[in-house]
Short mmCIF file of C-alpha atoms in Angstrom, two decimals:
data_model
loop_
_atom_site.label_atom_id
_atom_site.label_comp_id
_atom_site.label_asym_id
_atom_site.label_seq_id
_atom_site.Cartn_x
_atom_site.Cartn_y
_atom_site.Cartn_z
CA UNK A 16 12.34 -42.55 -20.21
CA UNK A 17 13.21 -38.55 -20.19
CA UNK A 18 14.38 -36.65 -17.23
CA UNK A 19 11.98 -34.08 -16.61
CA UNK A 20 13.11 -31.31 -14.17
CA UNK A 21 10.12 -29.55 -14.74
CA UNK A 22 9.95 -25.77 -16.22
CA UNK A 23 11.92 -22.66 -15.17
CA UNK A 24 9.66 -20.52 -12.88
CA UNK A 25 9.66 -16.81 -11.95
CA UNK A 26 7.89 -15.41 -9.39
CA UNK A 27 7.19 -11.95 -7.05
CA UNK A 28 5.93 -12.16 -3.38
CA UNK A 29 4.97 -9.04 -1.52
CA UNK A 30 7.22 -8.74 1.74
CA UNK A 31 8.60 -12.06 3.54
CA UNK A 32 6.65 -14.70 2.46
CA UNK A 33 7.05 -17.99 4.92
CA UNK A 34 8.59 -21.17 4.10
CA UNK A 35 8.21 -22.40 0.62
CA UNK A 36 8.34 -25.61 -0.86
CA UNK A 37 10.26 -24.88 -4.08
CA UNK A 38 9.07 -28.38 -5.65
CA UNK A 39 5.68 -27.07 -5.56
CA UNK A 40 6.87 -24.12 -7.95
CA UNK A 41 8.01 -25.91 -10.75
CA UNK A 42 6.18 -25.77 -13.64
CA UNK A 43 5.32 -28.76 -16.18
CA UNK A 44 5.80 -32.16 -14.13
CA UNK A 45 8.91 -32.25 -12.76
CA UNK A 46 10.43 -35.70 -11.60
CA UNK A 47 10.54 -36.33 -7.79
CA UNK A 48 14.13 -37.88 -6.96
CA UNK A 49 15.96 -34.28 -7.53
CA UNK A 50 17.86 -32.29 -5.85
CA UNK A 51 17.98 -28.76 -5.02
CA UNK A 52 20.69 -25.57 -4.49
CA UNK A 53 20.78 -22.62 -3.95
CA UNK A 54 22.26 -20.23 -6.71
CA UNK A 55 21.89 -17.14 -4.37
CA UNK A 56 23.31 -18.24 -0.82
CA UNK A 57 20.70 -17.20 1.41
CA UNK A 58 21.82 -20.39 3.66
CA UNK A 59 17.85 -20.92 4.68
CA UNK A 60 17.39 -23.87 1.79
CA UNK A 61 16.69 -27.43 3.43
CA UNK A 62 16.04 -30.02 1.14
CA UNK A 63 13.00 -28.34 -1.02
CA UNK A 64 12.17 -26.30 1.74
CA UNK A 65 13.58 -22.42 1.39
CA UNK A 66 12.45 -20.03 4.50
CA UNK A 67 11.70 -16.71 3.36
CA UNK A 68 10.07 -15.37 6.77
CA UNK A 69 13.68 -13.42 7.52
CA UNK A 70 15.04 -12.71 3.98
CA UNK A 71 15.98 -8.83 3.30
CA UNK A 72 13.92 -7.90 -0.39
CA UNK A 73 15.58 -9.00 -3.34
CA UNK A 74 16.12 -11.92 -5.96
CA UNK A 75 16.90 -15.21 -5.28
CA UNK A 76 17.77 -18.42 -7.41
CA UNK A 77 17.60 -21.91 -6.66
CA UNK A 78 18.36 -24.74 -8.84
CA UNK A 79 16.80 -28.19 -9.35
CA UNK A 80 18.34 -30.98 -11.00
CA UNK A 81 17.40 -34.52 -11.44
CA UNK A 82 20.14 -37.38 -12.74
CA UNK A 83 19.25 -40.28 -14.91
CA UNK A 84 20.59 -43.44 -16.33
CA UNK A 85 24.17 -42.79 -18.13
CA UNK A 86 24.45 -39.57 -16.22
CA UNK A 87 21.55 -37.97 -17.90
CA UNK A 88 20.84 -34.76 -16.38
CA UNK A 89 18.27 -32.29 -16.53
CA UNK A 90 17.20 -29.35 -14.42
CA UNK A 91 15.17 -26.07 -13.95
CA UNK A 92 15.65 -23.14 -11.93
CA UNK A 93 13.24 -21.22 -9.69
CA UNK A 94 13.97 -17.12 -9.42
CA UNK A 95 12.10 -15.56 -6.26
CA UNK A 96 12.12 -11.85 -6.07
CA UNK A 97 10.95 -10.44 -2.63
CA UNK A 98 9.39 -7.29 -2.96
CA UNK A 99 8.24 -4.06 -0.57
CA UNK A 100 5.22 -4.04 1.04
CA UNK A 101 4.37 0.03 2.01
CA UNK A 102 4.24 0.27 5.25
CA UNK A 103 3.68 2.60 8.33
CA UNK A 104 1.42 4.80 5.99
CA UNK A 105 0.36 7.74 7.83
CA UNK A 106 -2.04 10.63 6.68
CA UNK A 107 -3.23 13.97 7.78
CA UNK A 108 -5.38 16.54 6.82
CA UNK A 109 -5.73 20.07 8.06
CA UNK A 110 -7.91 19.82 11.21
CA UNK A 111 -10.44 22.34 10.98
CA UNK A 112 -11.94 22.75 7.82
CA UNK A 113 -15.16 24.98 7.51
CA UNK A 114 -17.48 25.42 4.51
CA UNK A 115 -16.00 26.65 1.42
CA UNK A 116 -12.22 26.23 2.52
CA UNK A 117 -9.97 23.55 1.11
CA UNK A 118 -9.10 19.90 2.31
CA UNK A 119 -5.31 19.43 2.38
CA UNK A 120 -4.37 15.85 2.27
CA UNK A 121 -0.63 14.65 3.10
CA UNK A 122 1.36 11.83 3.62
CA UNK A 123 5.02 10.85 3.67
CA UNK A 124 6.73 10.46 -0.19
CA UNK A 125 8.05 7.12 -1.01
CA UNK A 126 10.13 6.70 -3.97
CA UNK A 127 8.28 5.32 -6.90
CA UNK A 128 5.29 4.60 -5.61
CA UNK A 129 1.51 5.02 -6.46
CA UNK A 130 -0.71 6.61 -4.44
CA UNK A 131 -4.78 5.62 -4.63
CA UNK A 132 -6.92 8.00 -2.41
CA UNK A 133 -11.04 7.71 -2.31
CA UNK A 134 -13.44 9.44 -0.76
CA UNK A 135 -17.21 10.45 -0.46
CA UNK A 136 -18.81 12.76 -3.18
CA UNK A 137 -16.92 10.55 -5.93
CA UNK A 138 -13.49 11.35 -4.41
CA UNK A 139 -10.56 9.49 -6.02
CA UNK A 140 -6.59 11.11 -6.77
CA UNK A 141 -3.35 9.76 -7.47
CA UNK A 142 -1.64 12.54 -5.97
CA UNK A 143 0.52 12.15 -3.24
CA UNK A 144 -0.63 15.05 -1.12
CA UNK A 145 -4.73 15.81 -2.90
CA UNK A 146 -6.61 19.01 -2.40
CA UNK A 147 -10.12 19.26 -2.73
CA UNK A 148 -11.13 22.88 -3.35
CA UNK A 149 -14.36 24.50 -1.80
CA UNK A 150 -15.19 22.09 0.07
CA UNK A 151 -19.21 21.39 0.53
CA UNK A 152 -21.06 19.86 3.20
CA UNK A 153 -21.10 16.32 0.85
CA UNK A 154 -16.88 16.69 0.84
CA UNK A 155 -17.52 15.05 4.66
CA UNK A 156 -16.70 11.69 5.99
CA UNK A 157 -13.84 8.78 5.24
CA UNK A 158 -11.25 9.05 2.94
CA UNK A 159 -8.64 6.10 2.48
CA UNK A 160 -5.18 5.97 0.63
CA UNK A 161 -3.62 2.80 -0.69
CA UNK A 162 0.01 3.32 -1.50
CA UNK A 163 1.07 0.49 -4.35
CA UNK A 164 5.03 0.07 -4.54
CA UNK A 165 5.78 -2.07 -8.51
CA UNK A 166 3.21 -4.71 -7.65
CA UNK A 167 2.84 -4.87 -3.81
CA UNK A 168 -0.16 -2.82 -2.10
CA UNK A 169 0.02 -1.28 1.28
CA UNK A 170 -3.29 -2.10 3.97
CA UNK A 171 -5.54 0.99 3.50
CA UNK A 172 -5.11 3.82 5.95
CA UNK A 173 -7.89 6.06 6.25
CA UNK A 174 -8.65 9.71 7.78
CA UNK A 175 -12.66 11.31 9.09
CA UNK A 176 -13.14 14.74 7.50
CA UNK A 177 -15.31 16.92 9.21
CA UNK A 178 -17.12 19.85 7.82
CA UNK A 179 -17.61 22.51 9.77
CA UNK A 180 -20.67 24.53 8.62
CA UNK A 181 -20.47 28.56 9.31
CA UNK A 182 -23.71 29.24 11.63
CA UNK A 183 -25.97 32.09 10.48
CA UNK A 184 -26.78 35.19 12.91
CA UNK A 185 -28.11 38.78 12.89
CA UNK A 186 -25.94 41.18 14.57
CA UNK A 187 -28.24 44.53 15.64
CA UNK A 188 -26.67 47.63 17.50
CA UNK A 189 -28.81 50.05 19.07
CA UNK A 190 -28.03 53.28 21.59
CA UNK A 191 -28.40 53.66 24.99
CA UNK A 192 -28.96 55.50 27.73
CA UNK A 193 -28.70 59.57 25.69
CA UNK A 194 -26.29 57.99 22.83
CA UNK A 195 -23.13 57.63 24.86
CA UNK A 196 -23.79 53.64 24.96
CA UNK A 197 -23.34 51.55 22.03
CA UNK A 198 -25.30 47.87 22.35
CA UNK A 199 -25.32 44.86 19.74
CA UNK A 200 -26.74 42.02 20.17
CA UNK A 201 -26.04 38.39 18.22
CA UNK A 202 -28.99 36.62 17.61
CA UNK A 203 -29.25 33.03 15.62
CA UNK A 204 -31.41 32.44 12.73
#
């Protein structure tokens, strides 16, 4: 018979993840009658069980080791890096916006991340902070950013532009009463 501890394993979660069963991580077929540590000292392992819910991000190691006949011993470690999920995106965008003027997207910078904005007409930009020049009638509606942090994506946020279009109107002046009055008059086409 041969000790099997199963195969080293390496793996990234976005934010806390819950509790995790390391057993179920091991690669190959591991033998059941192990036993588990922790390399890392988190203090949250129990048995196979490891709680992530409350762990700060960063990389933690556990190690799994089964014991045979004549002190045979074999074992496999699992590495669990807890990443950054973006969070508490917030946008903006200049409020009033008529025809022809330019859309001015913003939102906060976060070190090394990726920003993914989409919109109507086509829209898409990895800039952090987008402008869309000229903007038409078609430039109107919902535009979402997803901010991506190494491998972790943040819930998309997302922002109504509006369009205001210029109205068109004939201004007319006329005199009055012997030239000493001036009148105009605004009319609507």
């Amino acid at each position: 018979y041969v000790l099997n501890a199963g195969e080293n394993t390496t793996l990234q979660y976005c934010g806390n993840a819950r509790p995790i069963n390391l057993f179920t991580l091991l690669n190959g077929n591991p033998d059941a009658n192990g036993t588990w540590e922790e390399i890392s000292n988190s203090g949250l392992l129990n048995g196979s069980n490891w709680d992530s819910s409350a762990m700060p991000n960063g990389t933690y190691s556990f190690k799994y080791t089964v014991i045979g006949l004549c002190n045979e011993v074999d074992s496999a470690t699992v590495q669990i890096t807890i990443n950054t999920i973006p969070e508490n995106i917030s946008i903006a965008v200049n409020p009033l916006i008529c025809l022809g003027e330019s859309i001015e997207f913003t939102t906060d910078y976060i070190e090394n991340a990726t920003y993914f904005w989409q919109g109507p007409n086509d829209f898409s930009s990895l800039s952090q902070n987008p402008i869309i020049e000229n903007a038409g009638t078609s430039n109107a509606g919902i535009y979402s950013l997803k901010v991506t942090l190494g491998e972790c994506e943040s819930e998309p946020m997302t922002v109504n532009v509006v369009i205001n279009v210029l109205p068109d109107f004939i201004v007319t002046g006329s005199c009055v009463r012997d030239d000493s009055d001036y009148e105009l008059k605004v009319e609507a086409t």
